[in-house]
Amino acid sequence: MTDTPKKIIPLADIRYASRVPPIPAGLSAPTGLLSDTLGRPLRDLRISVTDRCNFRCNYCMPREVFDKDYAFLPQSSLLSFEEITRLAKIFVAHGVEKIRLTGGEPLLRKHLEVLIGMLAKLQTPAGKPLDITLTTNGSLLAKKARSLKDAGLQRVTVSLDALDDSIFRRMNDADFPVADVLQGLEVAREVGLAPVKVNMVVKRGTNDAEILPMARHFRNSGVVLRFIEYMDVGATNGWRMDEVLPSAQVIERLNAEFPLVAINPNYSGETAGRWRYADGAGEIGVISSVTQAFCGECNRARLSTEGKLFLCLFASQGHDLRALLRSNYADEQITAAIGPIWQARSDRYSELRAALPPDASPAGGTKRVEMSYIGG
Ligand code: SAM
């Protein structure tokens, strides 16, 4: 028998450092008005429902790392729908108004519509329904859009990096055809998961030639196309600054063919800069997390698939809420434990990175969480 060297991958549960939040001695009731050390409220909760994906986009889950030996989270580690809903309710009491389901690929999680139905029953303290949305690669959308809508999903964001089939297949590295994603998008629109947004990650030299074809395709369709700067998230994608195409250049290229007019954000904390076509053909957005960091407005908390709370997309340490859920604590105790975590938040990774030389990282040598683990 030959002794082939084996890659050792650490167990999923110890992949990222986390601490179990202490339960405060005095339990103060939530006010819905939490504010972190930079005065940022808590409004948006992103919940990752799986760390698995059927795509292997090189900028997110490179196949060399996420291969057949990769240790994805075991089923027993995942938060159940009841656990997710219990936490969501607590976050809503703390001020969350919007929930985005993500992953991995969220539509790979079985019976996701059941979770959506449970979340759709939650209300803000003022009695308003939550804004519930989902980010998907669109591969299973044609099949699932109707049941998602019926369960209470309001909108959907579809990730799509190219219209050219060969570029798209190369980028998803799963040989998945673009036509199937476009069909999913169409079904989502038909069932009323609207307005559908399309997110395109732009990598200079890989798919930037697709910016104009994408814009031409989605003009006059009601779909809001958003261009995302390729981010240095995680530790496996080999990110380099020279592969980032600044949003300013995206706008320049679009404006040369279709004059654009800047428009105001819909709400404070919106990630995308908004523009409309001067001829009335619709709206586009740019998400400039690298060249114009928007940490100052960040009101997002992120819950990983196995119940760790992260306060920043670029964090390297989480707060183990699952440990609280699986102890005998009452909701009041868990609620009281979460408040101080947000109040102590000072993360502003992208702003710090912007102040450093192009390829340096404020995280130094610490291992940042992967996008596929924490969700987009
Ligand atoms: N699988 C779902 C999807 O494709 O939308 C949800 C999870 S995915 C991690 C969420 C979003 O993150 C996608 O739009 C994806 O393109 C984006 N993303 C992943 N890695 C990125 C990176 N390095 N820079 C910018 N966006 C990234």
Tab-separated table of C-alpha atoms and ligand atoms in Angstrom:
chain	number	residue	atom	x	y	z
A	1	MET	CA	0.000	0.000	0.000
A	2	THR	CA	1.388	3.435	-0.861
A	3	ASP	CA	1.357	6.173	1.715
A	4	THR	CA	-0.132	9.174	-0.049
A	5	PRO	CA	0.044	12.367	2.017
A	6	LYS	CA	-3.459	13.324	3.190
A	7	LYS	CA	-4.659	16.871	3.518
A	8	ILE	CA	-5.785	17.396	7.125
A	9	ILE	CA	-8.893	19.542	7.443
A	10	PRO	CA	-9.924	20.613	10.930
A	11	LEU	CA	-13.352	19.637	12.263
A	12	ALA	CA	-16.097	22.011	11.214
A	13	ASP	CA	-17.019	23.134	14.697
A	14	ILE	CA	-13.567	24.426	15.497
A	15	ARG	CA	-13.009	26.108	12.146
A	16	TYR	CA	-13.596	29.577	13.491
A	17	ALA	CA	-12.972	30.801	16.978
A	18	SER	CA	-16.078	31.618	18.939
A	19	ARG	CA	-17.004	32.366	22.485
A	20	VAL	CA	-20.162	31.559	24.388
A	21	PRO	CA	-21.752	34.853	25.417
A	22	PRO	CA	-22.259	35.282	29.153
A	23	ILE	CA	-25.797	35.709	30.477
A	24	PRO	CA	-25.920	39.042	32.341
A	25	ALA	CA	-26.957	38.943	35.973
A	26	GLY	CA	-29.680	41.576	35.573
A	27	LEU	CA	-31.996	40.871	32.614
A	28	SER	CA	-32.942	44.095	30.827
A	29	ALA	CA	-35.822	43.922	28.344
A	30	PRO	CA	-35.014	44.688	24.680
A	31	THR	CA	-35.799	48.218	23.527
A	32	GLY	CA	-35.340	47.715	19.772
A	33	LEU	CA	-32.897	50.610	19.908
A	34	LEU	CA	-29.530	48.892	20.255
A	35	SER	CA	-26.580	50.916	19.116
A	36	ASP	CA	-22.960	49.763	18.694
A	37	THR	CA	-19.807	51.700	19.656
A	38	LEU	CA	-20.027	53.656	16.369
A	39	GLY	CA	-23.708	54.495	16.839
A	40	ARG	CA	-24.912	51.930	14.298
A	41	PRO	CA	-28.335	50.323	14.920
A	42	LEU	CA	-29.143	46.637	14.390
A	43	ARG	CA	-31.695	46.300	11.576
A	44	ASP	CA	-30.677	43.527	9.217
A	45	LEU	CA	-30.091	39.842	10.013
A	46	ARG	CA	-28.534	37.522	7.448
A	47	ILE	CA	-29.078	33.881	8.184
A	48	SER	CA	-27.020	31.211	6.496
A	49	VAL	CA	-29.045	28.013	6.237
A	50	THR	CA	-26.366	25.776	4.744
A	51	ASP	CA	-22.625	25.916	4.088
A	52	ARG	CA	-23.008	23.741	0.989
A	53	CYS	CA	-23.349	24.931	-2.579
A	54	ASN	CA	-23.738	23.253	-5.971
A	55	PHE	CA	-21.520	25.913	-7.602
A	56	ARG	CA	-17.790	26.309	-7.100
A	57	CYS	CA	-17.325	29.971	-8.068
A	58	ASN	CA	-13.621	30.553	-7.885
A	59	TYR	CA	-13.973	33.822	-5.966
A	60	CYS	CA	-16.104	32.169	-3.283
A	61	MET	CA	-15.674	28.371	-3.042
A	62	PRO	CA	-12.607	27.454	-5.105
A	63	ARG	CA	-12.786	23.787	-6.082
A	64	GLU	CA	-9.210	23.127	-4.935
A	65	VAL	CA	-10.278	23.898	-1.367
A	66	PHE	CA	-13.945	22.905	-1.380
A	67	ASP	CA	-13.284	19.490	-2.877
A	68	LYS	CA	-14.728	16.067	-2.107
A	69	ASP	CA	-12.668	15.849	1.085
A	70	TYR	CA	-13.879	19.177	2.447
A	71	ALA	CA	-15.566	18.800	5.848
A	72	PHE	CA	-18.883	20.588	5.508
A	73	LEU	CA	-20.923	20.959	8.674
A	74	PRO	CA	-22.628	17.754	9.799
A	75	GLN	CA	-26.425	17.796	9.996
A	76	SER	CA	-26.382	17.786	13.817
A	77	SER	CA	-24.448	21.076	13.822
A	78	LEU	CA	-27.050	22.954	11.832
A	79	LEU	CA	-29.590	25.111	13.612
A	80	SER	CA	-33.044	23.600	13.222
A	81	PHE	CA	-35.846	25.748	11.784
A	82	GLU	CA	-37.245	26.084	15.323
A	83	GLU	CA	-33.877	27.310	16.598
A	84	ILE	CA	-33.496	29.776	13.730
A	85	THR	CA	-36.995	31.136	14.297
A	86	ARG	CA	-36.419	31.444	18.039
A	87	LEU	CA	-33.272	33.481	17.441
A	88	ALA	CA	-34.910	35.546	14.701
A	89	LYS	CA	-37.680	36.496	17.124
A	90	ILE	CA	-35.088	37.631	19.670
A	91	PHE	CA	-33.257	39.688	17.038
A	92	VAL	CA	-36.514	41.272	15.958
A	93	ALA	CA	-37.116	42.340	19.561
A	94	HIS	CA	-33.684	43.986	19.389
A	95	GLY	CA	-34.610	46.005	16.298
A	96	VAL	CA	-34.145	43.722	13.246
A	97	GLU	CA	-36.653	44.523	10.500
A	98	LYS	CA	-35.206	42.609	7.589
A	99	ILE	CA	-34.089	38.991	7.256
A	100	ARG	CA	-32.107	37.638	4.342
A	101	LEU	CA	-31.661	33.888	3.956
A	102	THR	CA	-28.385	32.928	2.392
A	103	GLY	CA	-25.707	30.244	2.384
A	104	GLY	CA	-23.940	28.308	0.758
A	105	GLU	CA	-26.858	27.877	-1.589
A	106	PRO	CA	-29.982	28.353	0.550
A	107	LEU	CA	-32.258	26.457	-1.826
A	108	LEU	CA	-30.234	23.308	-1.111
A	109	ARG	CA	-31.631	23.298	2.432
A	110	LYS	CA	-34.563	20.886	2.437
A	111	HIS	CA	-38.037	22.321	3.060
A	112	LEU	CA	-36.776	25.890	3.185
A	113	GLU	CA	-40.314	27.080	2.516
A	114	VAL	CA	-41.273	25.731	5.960
A	115	LEU	CA	-38.703	28.038	7.568
A	116	ILE	CA	-39.942	30.951	5.470
A	117	GLY	CA	-43.479	30.262	6.649
A	118	MET	CA	-42.290	30.331	10.269
A	119	LEU	CA	-40.327	33.571	9.819
A	120	ALA	CA	-43.186	35.213	7.947
A	121	LYS	CA	-45.316	34.985	11.090
A	122	LEU	CA	-42.925	37.208	13.063
A	123	GLN	CA	-43.718	40.882	13.513
A	124	THR	CA	-41.736	43.896	14.614
A	125	PRO	CA	-42.616	45.361	18.044
A	126	ALA	CA	-44.682	47.948	16.116
A	127	GLY	CA	-46.720	45.108	14.611
A	128	LYS	CA	-45.264	45.316	11.096
A	129	PRO	CA	-44.350	42.210	9.091
A	130	LEU	CA	-40.657	41.573	8.470
A	131	ASP	CA	-39.029	42.134	5.129
A	132	ILE	CA	-37.984	38.587	4.172
A	133	THR	CA	-35.738	37.969	1.223
A	134	LEU	CA	-33.278	35.414	-0.096
A	135	THR	CA	-30.055	35.351	-2.087
A	136	THR	CA	-29.645	32.423	-4.458
A	137	ASN	CA	-27.549	31.283	-7.399
A	138	GLY	CA	-30.874	30.658	-9.154
A	139	SER	CA	-30.129	27.060	-10.133
A	140	LEU	CA	-33.177	25.667	-8.302
A	141	LEU	CA	-35.363	28.733	-8.541
A	142	ALA	CA	-37.568	27.629	-11.440
A	143	LYS	CA	-38.584	24.619	-9.360
A	144	LYS	CA	-38.980	26.422	-6.041
A	145	ALA	CA	-40.091	30.006	-6.680
A	146	ARG	CA	-43.814	29.298	-6.373
A	147	SER	CA	-43.610	27.464	-3.036
A	148	LEU	CA	-41.239	30.114	-1.646
A	149	LYS	CA	-43.657	32.853	-2.600
A	150	ASP	CA	-46.624	30.966	-1.180
A	151	ALA	CA	-44.745	30.497	2.100
A	152	GLY	CA	-44.293	34.265	2.484
A	153	LEU	CA	-41.028	35.142	0.748
A	154	GLN	CA	-41.322	38.655	-0.647
A	155	ARG	CA	-38.331	39.146	-2.893
A	156	VAL	CA	-35.316	37.366	-4.242
A	157	THR	CA	-31.802	38.322	-5.278
A	158	VAL	CA	-30.207	36.137	-7.942
A	159	SER	CA	-26.442	35.989	-8.353
A	160	LEU	CA	-25.469	35.960	-12.020
A	161	ASP	CA	-21.990	36.859	-13.219
A	162	ALA	CA	-22.327	36.578	-16.993
A	163	LEU	CA	-24.783	36.059	-19.828
A	164	ASP	CA	-22.197	34.435	-22.035
A	165	ASP	CA	-22.685	30.727	-21.392
A	166	SER	CA	-19.029	29.756	-21.560
A	167	ILE	CA	-17.938	32.551	-19.215
A	168	PHE	CA	-20.756	31.672	-16.839
A	169	ARG	CA	-19.960	27.942	-16.832
A	170	ARG	CA	-16.289	28.702	-16.239
A	171	MET	CA	-17.076	31.052	-13.355
A	172	ASN	CA	-19.491	28.723	-11.574
A	173	ASP	CA	-17.014	25.873	-12.198
A	174	ALA	CA	-19.905	23.421	-12.113
A	175	ASP	CA	-20.633	23.590	-15.849
A	176	PHE	CA	-24.048	25.044	-15.007
A	177	PRO	CA	-25.803	26.663	-18.005
A	178	VAL	CA	-26.854	30.299	-17.859
A	179	ALA	CA	-30.207	29.489	-19.522
A	180	ASP	CA	-31.378	27.620	-16.408
A	181	VAL	CA	-30.631	30.577	-14.130
A	182	LEU	CA	-32.425	32.926	-16.523
A	183	GLN	CA	-35.415	30.616	-16.480
A	184	GLY	CA	-35.405	30.605	-12.651
A	185	LEU	CA	-35.301	34.373	-12.692
A	186	GLU	CA	-38.248	34.480	-15.064
A	187	VAL	CA	-40.330	32.164	-12.882
A	188	ALA	CA	-39.454	34.292	-9.816
A	189	ARG	CA	-40.810	37.348	-11.629
A	190	GLU	CA	-43.926	35.523	-12.794
A	191	VAL	CA	-44.842	34.426	-9.262
A	192	GLY	CA	-44.282	37.955	-7.936
A	193	LEU	CA	-40.985	37.659	-6.035
A	194	ALA	CA	-40.370	41.213	-7.066
A	195	PRO	CA	-38.500	43.373	-7.623
A	196	VAL	CA	-35.970	40.715	-8.563
A	197	LYS	CA	-32.425	41.914	-8.080
A	198	VAL	CA	-29.464	40.431	-9.924
A	199	ASN	CA	-26.016	40.576	-8.332
A	200	MET	CA	-23.009	40.381	-10.619
A	201	VAL	CA	-19.569	40.072	-9.022
A	202	VAL	CA	-17.171	41.821	-11.380
A	203	LYS	CA	-13.660	40.408	-11.684
A	204	ARG	CA	-11.391	42.417	-13.904
A	205	GLY	CA	-10.133	40.250	-16.769
A	206	THR	CA	-12.663	37.478	-16.058
A	207	ASN	CA	-16.147	38.874	-16.676
A	208	ASP	CA	-15.848	42.652	-16.972
A	209	ALA	CA	-16.609	42.340	-20.690
A	210	GLU	CA	-20.067	41.156	-19.573
A	211	ILE	CA	-20.991	44.447	-17.861
A	212	LEU	CA	-22.580	45.995	-20.936
A	213	PRO	CA	-24.303	42.816	-22.222
A	214	MET	CA	-25.816	42.341	-18.747
A	215	ALA	CA	-26.991	45.951	-18.669
A	216	ARG	CA	-28.509	45.670	-22.166
A	217	HIS	CA	-30.265	42.445	-21.214
A	218	PHE	CA	-31.858	43.733	-18.000
A	219	ARG	CA	-32.778	47.257	-19.151
A	220	ASN	CA	-36.527	47.695	-19.399
A	221	SER	CA	-37.151	44.412	-17.570
A	222	GLY	CA	-37.930	45.688	-14.060
A	223	VAL	CA	-34.938	43.695	-12.768
A	224	VAL	CA	-32.457	45.762	-10.730
A	225	LEU	CA	-28.932	44.782	-11.806
A	226	ARG	CA	-26.212	45.402	-9.239
A	227	PHE	CA	-22.488	45.241	-9.834
A	228	ILE	CA	-20.447	44.043	-6.846
A	229	GLU	CA	-16.760	44.720	-6.426
A	230	TYR	CA	-14.802	41.509	-5.980
A	231	MET	CA	-14.077	41.419	-2.235
A	232	ASP	CA	-11.237	40.030	-0.144
A	233	VAL	CA	-13.639	37.979	1.903
A	234	GLY	CA	-12.451	34.656	3.384
A	235	ALA	CA	-8.983	33.241	3.021
A	236	THR	CA	-9.157	30.874	0.073
A	237	ASN	CA	-9.948	32.866	-3.068
A	238	GLY	CA	-6.480	34.342	-3.646
A	239	TRP	CA	-7.932	37.857	-3.851
A	240	ARG	CA	-5.767	40.504	-5.479
A	241	MET	CA	-6.503	44.209	-5.748
A	242	ASP	CA	-5.662	44.246	-9.464
A	243	GLU	CA	-8.648	41.946	-10.122
A	244	VAL	CA	-11.036	44.476	-8.594
A	245	LEU	CA	-12.754	46.736	-11.097
A	246	PRO	CA	-13.731	49.852	-9.123
A	247	SER	CA	-17.435	50.684	-9.321
A	248	ALA	CA	-16.522	54.142	-10.637
A	249	GLN	CA	-15.184	52.430	-13.765
A	250	VAL	CA	-18.307	50.279	-14.065
A	251	ILE	CA	-20.402	53.451	-14.001
A	252	GLU	CA	-18.098	55.089	-16.547
A	253	ARG	CA	-18.457	52.182	-18.979
A	254	LEU	CA	-22.237	52.072	-18.600
A	255	ASN	CA	-22.622	55.814	-18.810
A	256	ALA	CA	-20.795	55.864	-22.149
A	257	GLU	CA	-23.567	53.778	-23.713
A	258	PHE	CA	-26.523	54.586	-21.475
A	259	PRO	CA	-26.399	57.928	-19.636
A	260	LEU	CA	-27.013	57.458	-15.918
A	261	VAL	CA	-28.395	59.690	-13.183
A	262	ALA	CA	-27.534	59.127	-9.490
A	263	ILE	CA	-30.501	58.555	-7.179
A	264	ASN	CA	-30.889	58.627	-3.405
A	265	PRO	CA	-30.671	55.497	-1.277
A	266	ASN	CA	-33.978	53.833	-0.360
A	267	TYR	CA	-32.980	53.746	3.296
A	268	SER	CA	-29.988	54.417	5.520
A	269	GLY	CA	-27.556	51.495	5.479
A	270	GLU	CA	-28.379	50.425	1.910
A	271	THR	CA	-25.318	48.691	0.498
A	272	ALA	CA	-25.787	49.665	-3.135
A	273	GLY	CA	-25.211	53.075	-4.689
A	274	ARG	CA	-28.269	53.613	-6.905
A	275	TRP	CA	-28.422	54.981	-10.454
A	276	ARG	CA	-31.180	55.169	-13.028
A	277	TYR	CA	-30.991	55.181	-16.787
A	278	ALA	CA	-31.667	58.715	-17.998
A	279	ASP	CA	-33.998	57.310	-20.683
A	280	GLY	CA	-36.248	55.686	-18.073
A	281	ALA	CA	-35.149	52.086	-18.784
A	282	GLY	CA	-34.807	51.214	-15.104
A	283	GLU	CA	-32.361	51.183	-12.241
A	284	ILE	CA	-28.924	49.725	-11.531
A	285	GLY	CA	-26.761	49.603	-8.409
A	286	VAL	CA	-23.097	49.358	-7.506
A	287	ILE	CA	-21.789	47.766	-4.332
A	288	SER	CA	-18.376	49.257	-3.747
A	289	SER	CA	-17.211	47.524	-0.600
A	290	VAL	CA	-13.557	47.749	-1.645
A	291	THR	CA	-13.197	51.238	-3.114
A	292	GLN	CA	-15.879	53.023	-1.077
A	293	ALA	CA	-16.327	51.128	2.158
A	294	PHE	CA	-19.701	51.673	3.800
A	295	CYS	CA	-18.935	50.347	7.308
A	296	GLY	CA	-20.282	53.555	8.823
A	297	GLU	CA	-23.780	52.530	7.725
A	298	CYS	CA	-23.511	48.806	8.412
A	299	ASN	CA	-26.485	47.628	10.434
A	300	ARG	CA	-26.097	43.923	9.596
A	301	ALA	CA	-25.599	40.934	11.868
A	302	ARG	CA	-24.838	37.515	10.433
A	303	LEU	CA	-25.858	34.155	11.794
A	304	SER	CA	-23.890	31.175	10.529
A	305	THR	CA	-25.436	27.815	9.708
A	306	GLU	CA	-24.467	26.397	13.080
A	307	GLY	CA	-25.610	29.393	15.084
A	308	LYS	CA	-22.581	31.607	15.466
A	309	LEU	CA	-23.202	35.309	15.383
A	310	PHE	CA	-20.736	37.396	13.371
A	311	LEU	CA	-20.718	41.172	13.452
A	312	CYS	CA	-18.847	41.710	10.193
A	313	LEU	CA	-18.462	39.887	6.888
A	314	PHE	CA	-14.709	39.972	7.486
A	315	ALA	CA	-14.780	38.776	11.088
A	316	SER	CA	-12.583	35.988	12.345
A	317	GLN	CA	-14.424	35.332	15.598
A	318	GLY	CA	-18.079	34.545	16.287
A	319	HIS	CA	-20.395	34.341	19.272
A	320	ASP	CA	-21.787	30.891	19.875
A	321	LEU	CA	-25.536	31.378	20.192
A	322	ARG	CA	-26.242	27.701	19.553
A	323	ALA	CA	-24.576	26.914	22.869
A	324	LEU	CA	-27.150	29.154	24.544
A	325	LEU	CA	-30.052	27.675	22.586
A	326	ARG	CA	-29.040	24.149	23.503
A	327	SER	CA	-28.684	24.959	27.201
A	328	ASN	CA	-31.749	25.519	29.296
A	329	TYR	CA	-31.856	29.276	29.001
A	330	ALA	CA	-35.095	31.177	28.642
A	331	ASP	CA	-35.635	33.624	25.758
A	332	GLU	CA	-35.221	36.544	28.182
A	333	GLN	CA	-31.750	35.304	29.126
A	334	ILE	CA	-30.616	34.811	25.532
A	335	THR	CA	-32.070	38.202	24.608
A	336	ALA	CA	-30.139	39.823	27.427
A	337	ALA	CA	-26.930	38.080	26.328
A	338	ILE	CA	-27.210	39.329	22.722
A	339	GLY	CA	-27.721	43.022	23.501
A	340	PRO	CA	-24.223	43.647	24.912
A	341	ILE	CA	-22.602	41.840	21.965
A	342	TRP	CA	-24.038	44.407	19.574
A	343	GLN	CA	-23.330	47.274	21.950
A	344	ALA	CA	-19.632	46.295	22.057
A	345	ARG	CA	-19.354	46.073	18.233
A	346	SER	CA	-16.614	48.179	16.690
A	347	ASP	CA	-15.907	46.279	13.409
A	348	ARG	CA	-15.120	48.350	10.330
A	349	TYR	CA	-12.830	46.071	8.383
A	350	SER	CA	-13.359	47.555	4.915
A	351	GLU	CA	-12.665	51.087	6.086
A	352	LEU	CA	-9.471	49.942	7.798
A	353	ARG	CA	-8.391	48.023	4.707
A	354	ALA	CA	-8.954	51.062	2.522
A	355	ALA	CA	-6.390	52.922	4.616
A	356	LEU	CA	-3.725	50.237	4.035
A	357	PRO	CA	-1.551	49.456	0.992
A	358	PRO	CA	-3.555	47.695	-1.780
A	359	ASP	CA	-2.990	44.044	-0.891
A	360	ALA	CA	-2.590	44.368	2.901
A	361	SER	CA	-5.249	43.155	5.315
A	362	PRO	CA	-6.256	44.664	8.665
A	363	ALA	CA	-6.926	41.103	9.853
A	364	GLY	CA	-3.179	40.419	9.753
A	365	GLY	CA	-2.646	36.664	9.963
A	366	THR	CA	-6.022	35.794	11.530
A	367	LYS	CA	-8.292	33.553	9.515
A	368	ARG	CA	-11.363	35.371	8.239
A	369	VAL	CA	-14.604	33.452	7.761
A	370	GLU	CA	-15.470	32.188	4.301
A	371	MET	CA	-18.383	33.789	2.462
A	372	SER	CA	-19.890	30.340	1.849
A	373	TYR	CA	-19.914	29.708	5.608
A	374	ILE	CA	-21.287	33.026	6.787
A	375	GLY	CA	-23.461	33.879	3.790
A	376	GLY	CA	-23.339	36.904	1.528
B	1	SAM	N1	-25.422	30.851	-3.102
B	1	SAM	C1	-26.126	32.087	-2.953
B	1	SAM	C2	-25.839	33.011	-4.111
B	1	SAM	O1	-25.115	32.604	-5.022
B	1	SAM	O2	-26.354	34.101	-4.127
B	1	SAM	C3	-25.921	32.802	-1.636
B	1	SAM	C4	-24.571	32.835	-1.027
B	1	SAM	S1	-23.350	33.700	-1.942
B	1	SAM	C5	-21.979	33.542	-0.837
B	1	SAM	C6	-23.883	35.368	-1.769
B	1	SAM	C7	-23.277	36.370	-2.700
B	1	SAM	O3	-21.931	36.572	-2.365
B	1	SAM	C8	-23.293	36.005	-4.164
B	1	SAM	O4	-23.880	37.064	-4.888
B	1	SAM	C9	-21.846	35.885	-4.506
B	1	SAM	O5	-21.595	36.227	-5.829
B	1	SAM	C10	-21.230	36.868	-3.540
B	1	SAM	N2	-19.805	36.662	-3.313
B	1	SAM	C11	-19.171	35.542	-2.940
B	1	SAM	N3	-17.836	35.750	-2.837
B	1	SAM	C12	-17.620	37.048	-3.160
B	1	SAM	C13	-16.464	37.874	-3.241
B	1	SAM	N4	-15.241	37.405	-2.982
B	1	SAM	N5	-16.626	39.172	-3.589
B	1	SAM	C14	-17.863	39.666	-3.855
B	1	SAM	N6	-18.988	38.933	-3.785
B	1	SAM	C15	-18.882	37.644	-3.447
